[in-house]
PDB file of C-alpha atoms in Angstrom:
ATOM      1  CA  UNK Y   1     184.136 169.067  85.112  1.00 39.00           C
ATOM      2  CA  UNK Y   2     184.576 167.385  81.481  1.00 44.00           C
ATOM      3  CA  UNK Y   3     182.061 164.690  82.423  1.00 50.00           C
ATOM      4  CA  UNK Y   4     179.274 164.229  79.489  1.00 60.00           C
ATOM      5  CA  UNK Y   5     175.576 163.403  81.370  1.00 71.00           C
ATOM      6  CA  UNK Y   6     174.030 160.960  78.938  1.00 80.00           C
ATOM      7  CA  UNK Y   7     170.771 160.345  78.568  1.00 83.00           C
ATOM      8  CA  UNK Y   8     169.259 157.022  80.563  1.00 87.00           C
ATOM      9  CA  UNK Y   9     170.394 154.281  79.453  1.00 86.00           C
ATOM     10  CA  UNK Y  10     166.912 152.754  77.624  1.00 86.00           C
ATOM     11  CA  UNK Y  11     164.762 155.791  77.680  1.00 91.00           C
ATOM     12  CA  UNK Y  12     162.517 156.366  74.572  1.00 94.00           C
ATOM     13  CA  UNK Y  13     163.199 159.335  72.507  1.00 96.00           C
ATOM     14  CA  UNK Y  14     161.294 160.726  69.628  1.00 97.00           C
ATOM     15  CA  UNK Y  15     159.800 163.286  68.025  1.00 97.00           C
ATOM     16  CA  UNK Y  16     156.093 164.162  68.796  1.00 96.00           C
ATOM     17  CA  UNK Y  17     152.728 165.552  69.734  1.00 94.00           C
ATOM     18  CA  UNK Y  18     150.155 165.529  71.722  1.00 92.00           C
ATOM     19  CA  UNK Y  19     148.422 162.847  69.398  1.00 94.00           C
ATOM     20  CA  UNK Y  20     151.669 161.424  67.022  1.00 96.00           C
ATOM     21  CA  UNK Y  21     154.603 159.964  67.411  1.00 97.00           C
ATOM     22  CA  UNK Y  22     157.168 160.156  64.813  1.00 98.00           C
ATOM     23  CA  UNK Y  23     159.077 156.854  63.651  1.00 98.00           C
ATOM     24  CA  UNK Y  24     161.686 156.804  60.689  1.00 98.00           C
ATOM     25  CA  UNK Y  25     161.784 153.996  57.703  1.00 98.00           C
ATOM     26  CA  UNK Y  26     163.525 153.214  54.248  1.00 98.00           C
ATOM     27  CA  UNK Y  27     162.606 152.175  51.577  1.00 97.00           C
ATOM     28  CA  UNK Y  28     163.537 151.667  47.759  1.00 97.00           C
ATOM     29  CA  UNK Y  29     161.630 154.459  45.803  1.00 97.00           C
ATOM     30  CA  UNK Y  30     158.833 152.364  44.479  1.00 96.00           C
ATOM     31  CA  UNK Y  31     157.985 151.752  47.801  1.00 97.00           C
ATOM     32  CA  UNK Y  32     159.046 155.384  49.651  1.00 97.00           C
ATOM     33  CA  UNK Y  33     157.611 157.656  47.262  1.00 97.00           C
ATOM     34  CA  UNK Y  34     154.033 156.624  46.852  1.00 97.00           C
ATOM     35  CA  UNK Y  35     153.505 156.457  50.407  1.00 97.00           C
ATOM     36  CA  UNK Y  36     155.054 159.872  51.151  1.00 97.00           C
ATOM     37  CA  UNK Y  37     152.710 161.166  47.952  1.00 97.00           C
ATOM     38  CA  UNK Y  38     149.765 159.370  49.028  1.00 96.00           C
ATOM     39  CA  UNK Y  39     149.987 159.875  53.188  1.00 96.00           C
ATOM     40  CA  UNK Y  40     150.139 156.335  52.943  1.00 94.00           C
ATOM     41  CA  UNK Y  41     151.715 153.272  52.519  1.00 95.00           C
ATOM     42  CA  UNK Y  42     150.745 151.442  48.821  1.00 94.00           C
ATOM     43  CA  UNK Y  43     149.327 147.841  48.394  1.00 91.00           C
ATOM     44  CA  UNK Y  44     152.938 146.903  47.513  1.00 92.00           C
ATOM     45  CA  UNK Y  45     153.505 147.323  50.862  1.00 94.00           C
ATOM     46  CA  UNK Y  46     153.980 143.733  52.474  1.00 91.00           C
ATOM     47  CA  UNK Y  47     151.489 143.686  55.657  1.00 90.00           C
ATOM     48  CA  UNK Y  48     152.310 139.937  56.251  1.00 88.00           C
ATOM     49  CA  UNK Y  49     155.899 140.937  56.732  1.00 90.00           C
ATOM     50  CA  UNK Y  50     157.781 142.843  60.083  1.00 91.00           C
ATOM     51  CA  UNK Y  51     158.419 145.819  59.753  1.00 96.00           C
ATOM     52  CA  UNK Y  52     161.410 148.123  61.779  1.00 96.00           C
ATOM     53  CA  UNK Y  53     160.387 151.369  62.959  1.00 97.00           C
ATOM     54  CA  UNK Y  54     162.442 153.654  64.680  1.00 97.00           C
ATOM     55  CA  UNK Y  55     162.397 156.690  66.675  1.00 97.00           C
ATOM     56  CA  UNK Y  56     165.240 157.977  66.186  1.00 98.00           C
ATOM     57  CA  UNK Y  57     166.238 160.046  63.230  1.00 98.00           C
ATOM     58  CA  UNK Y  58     169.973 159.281  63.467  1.00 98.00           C
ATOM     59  CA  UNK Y  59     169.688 155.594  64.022  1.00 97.00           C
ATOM     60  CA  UNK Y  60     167.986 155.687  60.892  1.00 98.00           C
ATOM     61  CA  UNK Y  61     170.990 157.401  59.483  1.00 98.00           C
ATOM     62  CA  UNK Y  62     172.995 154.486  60.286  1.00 98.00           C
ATOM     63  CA  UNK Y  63     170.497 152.050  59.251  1.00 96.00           C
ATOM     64  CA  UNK Y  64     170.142 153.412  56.144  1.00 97.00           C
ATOM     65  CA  UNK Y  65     173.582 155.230  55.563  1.00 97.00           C
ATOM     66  CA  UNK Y  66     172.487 158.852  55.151  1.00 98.00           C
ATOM     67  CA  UNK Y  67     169.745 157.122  52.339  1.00 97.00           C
ATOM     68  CA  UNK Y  68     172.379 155.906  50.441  1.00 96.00           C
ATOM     69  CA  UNK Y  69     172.219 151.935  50.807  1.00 97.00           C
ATOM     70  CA  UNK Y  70     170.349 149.833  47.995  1.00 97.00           C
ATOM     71  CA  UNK Y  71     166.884 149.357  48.399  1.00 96.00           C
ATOM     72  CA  UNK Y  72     166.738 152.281  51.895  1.00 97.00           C
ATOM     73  CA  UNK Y  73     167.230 155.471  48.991  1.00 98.00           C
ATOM     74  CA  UNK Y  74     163.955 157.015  50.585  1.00 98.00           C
ATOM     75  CA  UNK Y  75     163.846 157.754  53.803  1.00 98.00           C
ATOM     76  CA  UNK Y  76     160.254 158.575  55.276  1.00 98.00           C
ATOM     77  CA  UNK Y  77     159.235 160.494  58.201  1.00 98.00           C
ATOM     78  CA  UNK Y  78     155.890 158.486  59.636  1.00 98.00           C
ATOM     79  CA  UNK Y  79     153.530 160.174  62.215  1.00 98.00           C
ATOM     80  CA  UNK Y  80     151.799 157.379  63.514  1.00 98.00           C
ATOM     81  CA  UNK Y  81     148.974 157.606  66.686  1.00 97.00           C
ATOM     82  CA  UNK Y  82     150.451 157.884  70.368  1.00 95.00           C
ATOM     83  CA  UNK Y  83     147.681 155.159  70.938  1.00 95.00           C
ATOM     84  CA  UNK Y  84     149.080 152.856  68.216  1.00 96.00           C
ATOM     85  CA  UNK Y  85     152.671 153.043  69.216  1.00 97.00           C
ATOM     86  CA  UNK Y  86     151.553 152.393  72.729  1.00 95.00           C
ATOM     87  CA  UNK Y  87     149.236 149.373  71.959  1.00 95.00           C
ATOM     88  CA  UNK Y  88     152.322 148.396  70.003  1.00 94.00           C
ATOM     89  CA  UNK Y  89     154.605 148.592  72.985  1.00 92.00           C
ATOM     90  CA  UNK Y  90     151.983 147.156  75.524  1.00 89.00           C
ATOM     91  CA  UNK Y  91     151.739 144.179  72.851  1.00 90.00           C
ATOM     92  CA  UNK Y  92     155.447 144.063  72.438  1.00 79.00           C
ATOM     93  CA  UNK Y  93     158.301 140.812  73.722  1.00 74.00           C
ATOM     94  CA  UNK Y  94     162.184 141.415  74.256  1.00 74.00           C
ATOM     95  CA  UNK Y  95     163.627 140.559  71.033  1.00 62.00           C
ATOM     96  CA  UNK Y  96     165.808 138.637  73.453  1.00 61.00           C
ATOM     97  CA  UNK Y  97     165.818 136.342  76.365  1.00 52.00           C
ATOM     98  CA  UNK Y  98     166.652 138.122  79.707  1.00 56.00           C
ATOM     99  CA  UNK Y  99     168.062 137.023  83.105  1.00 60.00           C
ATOM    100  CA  UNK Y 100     165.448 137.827  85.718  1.00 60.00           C
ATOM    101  CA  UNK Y 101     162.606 139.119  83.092  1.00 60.00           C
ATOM    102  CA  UNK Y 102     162.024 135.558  81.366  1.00 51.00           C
ATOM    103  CA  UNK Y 103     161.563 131.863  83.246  1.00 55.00           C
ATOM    104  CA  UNK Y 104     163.565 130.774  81.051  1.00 56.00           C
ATOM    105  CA  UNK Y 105     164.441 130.616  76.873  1.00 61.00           C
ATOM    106  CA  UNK Y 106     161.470 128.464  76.171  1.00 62.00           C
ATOM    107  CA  UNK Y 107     159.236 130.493  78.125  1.00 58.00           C
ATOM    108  CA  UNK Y 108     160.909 133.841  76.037  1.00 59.00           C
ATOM    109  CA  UNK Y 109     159.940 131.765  72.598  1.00 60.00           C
ATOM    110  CA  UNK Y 110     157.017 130.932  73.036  1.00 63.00           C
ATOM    111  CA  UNK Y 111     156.240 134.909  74.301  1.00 57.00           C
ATOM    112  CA  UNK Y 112     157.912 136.132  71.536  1.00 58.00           C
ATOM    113  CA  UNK Y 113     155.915 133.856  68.659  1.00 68.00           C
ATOM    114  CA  UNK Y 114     152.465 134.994  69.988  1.00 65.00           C
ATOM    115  CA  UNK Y 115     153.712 138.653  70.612  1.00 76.00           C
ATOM    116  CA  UNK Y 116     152.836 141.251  67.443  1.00 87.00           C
ATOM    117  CA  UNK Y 117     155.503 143.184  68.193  1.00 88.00           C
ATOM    118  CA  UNK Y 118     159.310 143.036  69.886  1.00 90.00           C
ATOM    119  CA  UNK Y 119     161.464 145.619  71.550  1.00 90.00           C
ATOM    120  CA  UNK Y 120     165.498 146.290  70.495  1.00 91.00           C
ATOM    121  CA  UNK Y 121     167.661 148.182  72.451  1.00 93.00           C
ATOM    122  CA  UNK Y 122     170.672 149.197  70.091  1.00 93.00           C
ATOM    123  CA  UNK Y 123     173.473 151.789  70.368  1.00 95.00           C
ATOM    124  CA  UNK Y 124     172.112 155.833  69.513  1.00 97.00           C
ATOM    125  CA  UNK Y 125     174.143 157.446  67.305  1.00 97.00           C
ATOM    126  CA  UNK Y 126     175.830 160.589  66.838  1.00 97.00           C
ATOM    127  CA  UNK Y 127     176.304 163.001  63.968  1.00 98.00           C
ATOM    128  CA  UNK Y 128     179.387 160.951  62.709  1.00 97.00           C
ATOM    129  CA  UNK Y 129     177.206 157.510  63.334  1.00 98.00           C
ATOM    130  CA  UNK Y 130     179.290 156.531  65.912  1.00 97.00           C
ATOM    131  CA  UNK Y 131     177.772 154.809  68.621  1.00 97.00           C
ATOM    132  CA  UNK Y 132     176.653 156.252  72.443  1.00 96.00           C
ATOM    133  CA  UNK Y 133     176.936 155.077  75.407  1.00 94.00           C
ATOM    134  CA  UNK Y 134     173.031 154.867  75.853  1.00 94.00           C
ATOM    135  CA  UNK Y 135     170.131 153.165  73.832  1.00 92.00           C
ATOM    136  CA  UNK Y 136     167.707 153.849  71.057  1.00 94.00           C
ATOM    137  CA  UNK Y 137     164.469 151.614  70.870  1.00 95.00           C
ATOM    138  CA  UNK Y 138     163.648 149.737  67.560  1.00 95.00           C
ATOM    139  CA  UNK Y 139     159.967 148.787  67.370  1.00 96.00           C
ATOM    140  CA  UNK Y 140     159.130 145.484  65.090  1.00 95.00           C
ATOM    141  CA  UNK Y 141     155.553 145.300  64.067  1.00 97.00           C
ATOM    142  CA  UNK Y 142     154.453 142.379  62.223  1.00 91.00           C
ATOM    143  CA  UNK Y 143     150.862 140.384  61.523  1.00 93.00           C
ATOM    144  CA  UNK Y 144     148.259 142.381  63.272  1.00 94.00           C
ATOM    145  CA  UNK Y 145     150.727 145.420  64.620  1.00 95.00           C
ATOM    146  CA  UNK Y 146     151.953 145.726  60.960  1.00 96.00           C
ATOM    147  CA  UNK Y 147     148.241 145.794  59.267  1.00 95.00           C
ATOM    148  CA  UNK Y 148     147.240 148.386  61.985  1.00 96.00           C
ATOM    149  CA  UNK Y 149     150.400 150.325  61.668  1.00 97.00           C
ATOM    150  CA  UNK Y 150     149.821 150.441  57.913  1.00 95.00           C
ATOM    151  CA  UNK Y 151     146.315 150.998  57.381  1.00 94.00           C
ATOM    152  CA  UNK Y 152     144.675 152.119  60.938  1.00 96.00           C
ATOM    153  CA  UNK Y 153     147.773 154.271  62.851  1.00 97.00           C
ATOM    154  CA  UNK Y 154     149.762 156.152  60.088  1.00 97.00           C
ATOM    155  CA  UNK Y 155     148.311 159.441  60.428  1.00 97.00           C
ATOM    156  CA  UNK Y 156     150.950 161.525  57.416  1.00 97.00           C
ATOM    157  CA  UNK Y 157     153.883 160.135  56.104  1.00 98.00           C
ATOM    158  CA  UNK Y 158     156.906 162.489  54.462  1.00 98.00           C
ATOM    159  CA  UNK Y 159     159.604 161.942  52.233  1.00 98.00           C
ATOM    160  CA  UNK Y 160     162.721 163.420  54.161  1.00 98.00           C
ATOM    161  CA  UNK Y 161     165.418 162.086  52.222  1.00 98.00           C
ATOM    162  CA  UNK Y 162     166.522 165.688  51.532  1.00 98.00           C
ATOM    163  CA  UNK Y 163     166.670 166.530  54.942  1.00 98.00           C
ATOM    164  CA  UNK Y 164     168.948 163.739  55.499  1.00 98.00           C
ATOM    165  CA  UNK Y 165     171.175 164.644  52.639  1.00 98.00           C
ATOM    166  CA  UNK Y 166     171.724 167.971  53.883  1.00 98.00           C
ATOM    167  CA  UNK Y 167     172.077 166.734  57.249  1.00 98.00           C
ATOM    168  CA  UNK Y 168     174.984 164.535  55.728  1.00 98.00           C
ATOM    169  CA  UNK Y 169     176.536 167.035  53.647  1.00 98.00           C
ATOM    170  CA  UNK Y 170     176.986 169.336  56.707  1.00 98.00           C
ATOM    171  CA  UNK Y 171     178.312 166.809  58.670  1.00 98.00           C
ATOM    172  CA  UNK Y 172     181.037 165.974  55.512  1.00 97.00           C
ATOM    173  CA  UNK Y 173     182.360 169.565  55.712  1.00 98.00           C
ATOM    174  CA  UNK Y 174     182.771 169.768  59.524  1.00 97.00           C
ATOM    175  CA  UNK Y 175     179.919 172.418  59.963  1.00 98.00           C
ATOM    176  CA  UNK Y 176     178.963 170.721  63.044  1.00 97.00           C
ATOM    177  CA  UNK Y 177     176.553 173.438  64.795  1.00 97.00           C
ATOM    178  CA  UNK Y 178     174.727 173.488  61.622  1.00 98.00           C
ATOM    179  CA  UNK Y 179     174.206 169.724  61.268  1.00 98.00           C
ATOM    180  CA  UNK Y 180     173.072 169.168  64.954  1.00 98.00           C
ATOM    181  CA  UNK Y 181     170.306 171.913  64.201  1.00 98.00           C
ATOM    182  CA  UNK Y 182     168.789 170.505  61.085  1.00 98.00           C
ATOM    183  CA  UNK Y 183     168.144 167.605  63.558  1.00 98.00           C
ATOM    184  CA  UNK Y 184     164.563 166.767  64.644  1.00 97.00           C
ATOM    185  CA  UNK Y 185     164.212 167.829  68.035  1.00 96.00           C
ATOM    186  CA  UNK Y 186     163.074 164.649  70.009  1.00 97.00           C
ATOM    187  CA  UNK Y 187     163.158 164.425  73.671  1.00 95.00           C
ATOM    188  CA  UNK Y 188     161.643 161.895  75.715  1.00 95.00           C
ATOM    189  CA  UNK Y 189     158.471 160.232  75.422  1.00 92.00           C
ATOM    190  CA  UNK Y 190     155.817 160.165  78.384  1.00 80.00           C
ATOM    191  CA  UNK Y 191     154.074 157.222  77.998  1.00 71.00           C
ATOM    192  CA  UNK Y 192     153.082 154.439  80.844  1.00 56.00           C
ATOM    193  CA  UNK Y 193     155.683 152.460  80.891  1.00 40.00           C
ATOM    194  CA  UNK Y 194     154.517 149.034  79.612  1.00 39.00           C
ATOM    195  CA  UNK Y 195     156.662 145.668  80.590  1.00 39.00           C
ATOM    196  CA  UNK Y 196     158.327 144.880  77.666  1.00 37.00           C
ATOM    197  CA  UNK Y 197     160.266 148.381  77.685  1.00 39.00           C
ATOM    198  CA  UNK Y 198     160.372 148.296  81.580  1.00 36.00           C
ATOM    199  CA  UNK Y 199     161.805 145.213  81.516  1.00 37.00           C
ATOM    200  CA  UNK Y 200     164.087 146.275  78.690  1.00 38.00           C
ATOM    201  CA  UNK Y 201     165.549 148.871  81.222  1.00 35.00           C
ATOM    202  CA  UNK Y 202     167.147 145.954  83.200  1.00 33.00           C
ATOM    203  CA  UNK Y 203     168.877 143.911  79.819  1.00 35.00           C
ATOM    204  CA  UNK Y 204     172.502 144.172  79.654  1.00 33.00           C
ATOM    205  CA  UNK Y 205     174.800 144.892  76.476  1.00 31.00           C
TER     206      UNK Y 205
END
């Protein structure tokens, strides 16, 4: 009767719209707060370089430690396009080889050097950061995904580091109930399911 039901194993959560989805970042605050003043990310943004984005407002948490880690101190909240994460995720390679989805690690390489984007599968996270026993998707963009993530698909972006400090502080003084609802509500996304995440669905640990 104790028995937990857990989400799907690789299922993509996230909060969203009928038109956005939202994805969570980090940056040092010469980077972080322009963007979340300007709805958009500043020339000092590298567009040549990948970029993480994640779904997942706790996994963020842990990537970022509550927004306390050097260089992560600002932690946005970016609504991108549902078209734009989708072309990202019909674009997208494993970010690792897999039995019975790739001929082989050669053939996975080469894929994943022409591919602007990749697909991670990594642990979800609870209110303490501890890992679950299902799978939160991490979305790298880089060369063309990254330009058009940047400068054609970011529809607002918001500085939420206070959220996630009082987030943290609840969590710090056991006020559990109040911590969980101070979450963003995301639930799971209905999009077509394109290969690389179908294919994701059939990785192992």
């Amino acid at each position: 009767m104790n028995d937990q039901v857990h989400p799907p194993r690789h299922e993509i959560r996230a909060q969203y719209t009928d038109s956005t989805v939202t994805v969570y970042q980090a940056y040092r605050p010469a980077i972080g707060l322009p963007a979340a003043r300007d709805g958009r990310f500043p020339p000092a943004w590298k567009r040549d370089r990948m970029t993480w984005i994640k779904p997942s407002f706790l996994w963020m948490m842990y990537r970022c430690g509550w927004g306390t880690k050097e260089g992560q101190e600002t932690v946005l909240a970016v609504e991108i396009t549902r078209e734009g994460f989708a072309w990202a995720l019909e674009n997208a390679e494993l970010s690792h080889c897999v039995r019975d989805v790739h001929e082989d690690q050669s053939a996975w390489k080469r894929a994943l050097r022409s591919a602007p984007a990749r697909v991670q599968w990594d642990p979800e996270r609870d209110l303490h950061l501890n890992p679950l026993p299902y799978r939160s998707l991490q979305l790298g963009l880089s060369g063309e995904a990254a330009r058009r993530y940047a400068d054609e698909w970011t529809v607002s972006v918001r500085d939420v580091t206070p959220l996630a400090r009082e987030v943290h502080a609840a969590v710090r003084a056991g006020e559990r109930e109040r911590a969980a609802a101070l979450l963003p509500v995301e639930t799971p996304l209905d999009l077509r399911a394109p290969r690389p995440v179908a294919s994701a669905s059939r990785t192992r640990p």
